[in-house]
mmCIF file of C-alpha atoms and ligand atoms in Angstrom:
data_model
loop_
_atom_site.group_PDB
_atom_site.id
_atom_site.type_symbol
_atom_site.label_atom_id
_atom_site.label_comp_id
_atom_site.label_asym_id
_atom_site.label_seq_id
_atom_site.Cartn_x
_atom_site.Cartn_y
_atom_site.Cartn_z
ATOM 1 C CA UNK A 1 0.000 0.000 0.000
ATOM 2 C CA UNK A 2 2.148 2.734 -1.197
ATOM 3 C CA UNK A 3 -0.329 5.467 -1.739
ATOM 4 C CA UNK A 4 -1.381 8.056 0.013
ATOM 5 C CA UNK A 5 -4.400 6.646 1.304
ATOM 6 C CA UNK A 6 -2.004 3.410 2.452
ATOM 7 C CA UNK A 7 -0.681 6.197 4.650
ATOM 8 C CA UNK A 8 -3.612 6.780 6.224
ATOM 9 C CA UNK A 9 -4.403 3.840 6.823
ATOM 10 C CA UNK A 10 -1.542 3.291 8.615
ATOM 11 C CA UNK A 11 -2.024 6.022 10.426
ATOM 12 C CA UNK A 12 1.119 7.557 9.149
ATOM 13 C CA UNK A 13 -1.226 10.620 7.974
ATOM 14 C CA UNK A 14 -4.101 12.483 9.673
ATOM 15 C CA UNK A 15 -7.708 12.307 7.865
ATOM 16 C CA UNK A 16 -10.970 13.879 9.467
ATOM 17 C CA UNK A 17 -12.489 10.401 9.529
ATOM 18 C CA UNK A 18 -16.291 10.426 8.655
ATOM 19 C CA UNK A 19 -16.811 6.376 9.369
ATOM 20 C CA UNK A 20 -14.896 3.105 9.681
ATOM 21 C CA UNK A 21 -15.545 -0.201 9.724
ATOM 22 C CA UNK A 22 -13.773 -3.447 9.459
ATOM 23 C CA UNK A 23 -13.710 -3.088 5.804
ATOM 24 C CA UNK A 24 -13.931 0.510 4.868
ATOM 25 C CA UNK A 25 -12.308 4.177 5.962
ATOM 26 C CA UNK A 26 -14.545 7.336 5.136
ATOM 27 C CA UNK A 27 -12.847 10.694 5.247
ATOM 28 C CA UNK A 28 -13.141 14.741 3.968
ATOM 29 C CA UNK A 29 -11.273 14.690 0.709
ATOM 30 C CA UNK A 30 -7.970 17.280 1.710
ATOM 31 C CA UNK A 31 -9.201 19.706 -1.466
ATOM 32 C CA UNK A 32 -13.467 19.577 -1.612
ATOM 33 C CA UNK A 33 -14.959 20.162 -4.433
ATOM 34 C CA UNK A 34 -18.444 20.509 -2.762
ATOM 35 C CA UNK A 35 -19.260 21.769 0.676
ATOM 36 C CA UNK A 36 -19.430 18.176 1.234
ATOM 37 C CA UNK A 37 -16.439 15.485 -0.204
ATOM 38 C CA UNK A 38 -16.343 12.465 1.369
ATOM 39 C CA UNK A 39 -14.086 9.599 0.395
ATOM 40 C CA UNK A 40 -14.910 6.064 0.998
ATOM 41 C CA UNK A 41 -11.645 3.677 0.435
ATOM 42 C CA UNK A 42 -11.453 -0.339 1.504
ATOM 43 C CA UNK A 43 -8.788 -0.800 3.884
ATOM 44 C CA UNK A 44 -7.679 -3.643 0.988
ATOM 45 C CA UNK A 45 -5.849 -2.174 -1.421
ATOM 46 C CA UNK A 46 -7.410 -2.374 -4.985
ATOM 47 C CA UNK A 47 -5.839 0.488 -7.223
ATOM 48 C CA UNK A 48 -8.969 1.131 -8.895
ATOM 49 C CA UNK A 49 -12.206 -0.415 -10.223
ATOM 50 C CA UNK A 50 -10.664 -1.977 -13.365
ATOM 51 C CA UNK A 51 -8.320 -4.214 -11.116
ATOM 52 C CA UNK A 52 -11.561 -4.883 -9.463
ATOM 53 C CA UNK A 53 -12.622 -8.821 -10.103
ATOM 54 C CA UNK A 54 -16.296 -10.758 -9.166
ATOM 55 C CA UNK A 55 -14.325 -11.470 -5.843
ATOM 56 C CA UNK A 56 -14.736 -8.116 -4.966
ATOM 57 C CA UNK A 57 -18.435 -7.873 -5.736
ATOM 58 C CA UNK A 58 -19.704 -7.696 -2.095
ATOM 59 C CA UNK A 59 -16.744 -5.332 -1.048
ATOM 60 C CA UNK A 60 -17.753 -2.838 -4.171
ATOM 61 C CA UNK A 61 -21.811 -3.437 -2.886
ATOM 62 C CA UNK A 62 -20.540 -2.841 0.627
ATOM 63 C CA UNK A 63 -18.921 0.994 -0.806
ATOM 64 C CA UNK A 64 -22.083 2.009 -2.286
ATOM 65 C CA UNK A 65 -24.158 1.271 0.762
ATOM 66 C CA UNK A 66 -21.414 3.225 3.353
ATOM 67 C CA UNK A 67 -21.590 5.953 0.320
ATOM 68 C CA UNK A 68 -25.383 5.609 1.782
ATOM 69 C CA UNK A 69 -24.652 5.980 5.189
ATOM 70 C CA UNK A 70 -21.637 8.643 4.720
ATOM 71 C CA UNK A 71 -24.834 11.099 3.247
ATOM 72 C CA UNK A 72 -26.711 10.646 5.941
ATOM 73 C CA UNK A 73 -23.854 11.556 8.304
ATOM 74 C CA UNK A 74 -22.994 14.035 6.485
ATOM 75 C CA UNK A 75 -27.018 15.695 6.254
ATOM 76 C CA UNK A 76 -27.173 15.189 2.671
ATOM 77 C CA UNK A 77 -29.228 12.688 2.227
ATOM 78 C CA UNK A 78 -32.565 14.530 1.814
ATOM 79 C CA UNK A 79 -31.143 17.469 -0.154
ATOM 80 C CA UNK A 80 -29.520 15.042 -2.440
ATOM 81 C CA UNK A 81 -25.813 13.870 -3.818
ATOM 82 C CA UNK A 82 -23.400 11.883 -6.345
ATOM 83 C CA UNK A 83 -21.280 9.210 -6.124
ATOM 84 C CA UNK A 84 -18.249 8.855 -8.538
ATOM 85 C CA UNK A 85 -15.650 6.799 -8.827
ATOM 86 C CA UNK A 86 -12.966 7.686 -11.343
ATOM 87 C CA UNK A 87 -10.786 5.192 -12.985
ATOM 88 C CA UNK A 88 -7.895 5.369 -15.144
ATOM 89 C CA UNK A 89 -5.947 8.272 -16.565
ATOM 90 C CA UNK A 90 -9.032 9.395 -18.883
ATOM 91 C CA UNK A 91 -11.122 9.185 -16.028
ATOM 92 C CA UNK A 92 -9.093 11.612 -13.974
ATOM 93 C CA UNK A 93 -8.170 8.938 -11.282
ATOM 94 C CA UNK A 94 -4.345 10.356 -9.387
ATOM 95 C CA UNK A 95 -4.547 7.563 -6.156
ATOM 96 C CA UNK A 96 -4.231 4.223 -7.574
ATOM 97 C CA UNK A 97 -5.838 3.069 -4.237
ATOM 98 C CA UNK A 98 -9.606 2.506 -5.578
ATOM 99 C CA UNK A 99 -12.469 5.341 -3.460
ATOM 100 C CA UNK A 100 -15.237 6.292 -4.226
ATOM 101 C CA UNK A 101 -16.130 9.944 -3.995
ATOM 102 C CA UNK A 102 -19.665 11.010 -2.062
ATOM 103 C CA UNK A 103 -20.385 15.221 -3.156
ATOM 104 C CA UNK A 104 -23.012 17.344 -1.924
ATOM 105 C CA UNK A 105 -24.214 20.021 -0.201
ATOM 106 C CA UNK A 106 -24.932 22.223 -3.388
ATOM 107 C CA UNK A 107 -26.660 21.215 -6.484
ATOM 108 C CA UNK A 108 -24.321 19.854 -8.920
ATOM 109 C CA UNK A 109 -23.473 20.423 -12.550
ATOM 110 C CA UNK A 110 -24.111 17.800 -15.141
ATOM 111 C CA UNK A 111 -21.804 16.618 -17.423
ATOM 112 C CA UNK A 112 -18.976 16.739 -15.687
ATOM 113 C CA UNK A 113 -15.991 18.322 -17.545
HETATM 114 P P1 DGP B 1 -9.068 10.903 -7.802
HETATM 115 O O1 DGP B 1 -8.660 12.078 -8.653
HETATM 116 O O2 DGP B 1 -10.433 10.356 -8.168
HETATM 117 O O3 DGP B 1 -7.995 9.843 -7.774
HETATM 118 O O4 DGP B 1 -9.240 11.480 -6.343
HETATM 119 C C1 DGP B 1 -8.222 11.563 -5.415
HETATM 120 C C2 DGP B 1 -8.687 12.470 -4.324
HETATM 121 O O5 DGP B 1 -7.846 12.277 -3.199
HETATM 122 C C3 DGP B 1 -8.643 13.956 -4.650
HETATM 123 O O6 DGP B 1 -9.974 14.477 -4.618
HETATM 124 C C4 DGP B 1 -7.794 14.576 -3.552
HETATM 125 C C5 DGP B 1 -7.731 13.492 -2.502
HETATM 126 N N1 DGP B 1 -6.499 13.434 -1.735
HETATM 127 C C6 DGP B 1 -5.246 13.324 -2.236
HETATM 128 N N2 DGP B 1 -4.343 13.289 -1.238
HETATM 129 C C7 DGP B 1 -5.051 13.344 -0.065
HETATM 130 C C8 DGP B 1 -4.693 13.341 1.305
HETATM 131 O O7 DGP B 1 -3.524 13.275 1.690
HETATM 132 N N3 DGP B 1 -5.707 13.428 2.214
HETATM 133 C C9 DGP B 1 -7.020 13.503 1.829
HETATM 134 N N4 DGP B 1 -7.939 13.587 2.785
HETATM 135 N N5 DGP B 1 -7.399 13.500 0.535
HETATM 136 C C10 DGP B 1 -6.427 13.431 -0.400
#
């Protein structure tokens, strides 16, 4: 786990957690693109959702639903909010540790650039 997100989950840098369980970390993205910018990340390192395999079908299941939980935490849940996951250089994906992004907390532009 050399990426940043390796390093905090080792602890080795600070995140303002949001949630954690056995399986996943939830923290405030360092640079938020929203007023709300929540990363979810599994504590096993997959570097993103192409290196992702059927194995990993409850684990990716088991993101969405926290993604679920992180908006209520967060008080989004009513007012609304997107998930994304980016992947790969033409999806503008810089950790190669696989998250998924949860934004919100102001309505939202569509397409994305
Ligand atoms: P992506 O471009 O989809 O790979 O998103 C990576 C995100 O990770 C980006 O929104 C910024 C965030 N990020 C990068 N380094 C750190 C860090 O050290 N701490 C936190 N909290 N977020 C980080």
């Amino acid at each position: 786990m050399t990426t940043v997100f390796g390093k905090i989950l080792r602890g080795e840098i600070p995140c303002k957690k949001v949630y954690e369980d056995d399986t996943v970390l939830a923290f405030d993205d360092v640079a938020p693109m929203a007023p709300v910018h929540v990363l979810i990340i599994p504590k096993q390192a997959i570097a993103g959702l192409n290196d992702a395999t059927t194995s990993h079908e409850a684990l990716l299941g088991h993101i969405m639903a926290t993604a679920k939980k992180v908006a209520a935490l967060k008080g989004i849940d009513k007012s609304g909010y997107r998930v994304v996951m980016n992947s790969g250089a033409d999806g503008g994906q810089s950790v190669f540790h696989m998250h998924l992004h949860v934004l919100g907390g102001r309505p939202l532009g569509w397409p994305p650039g």
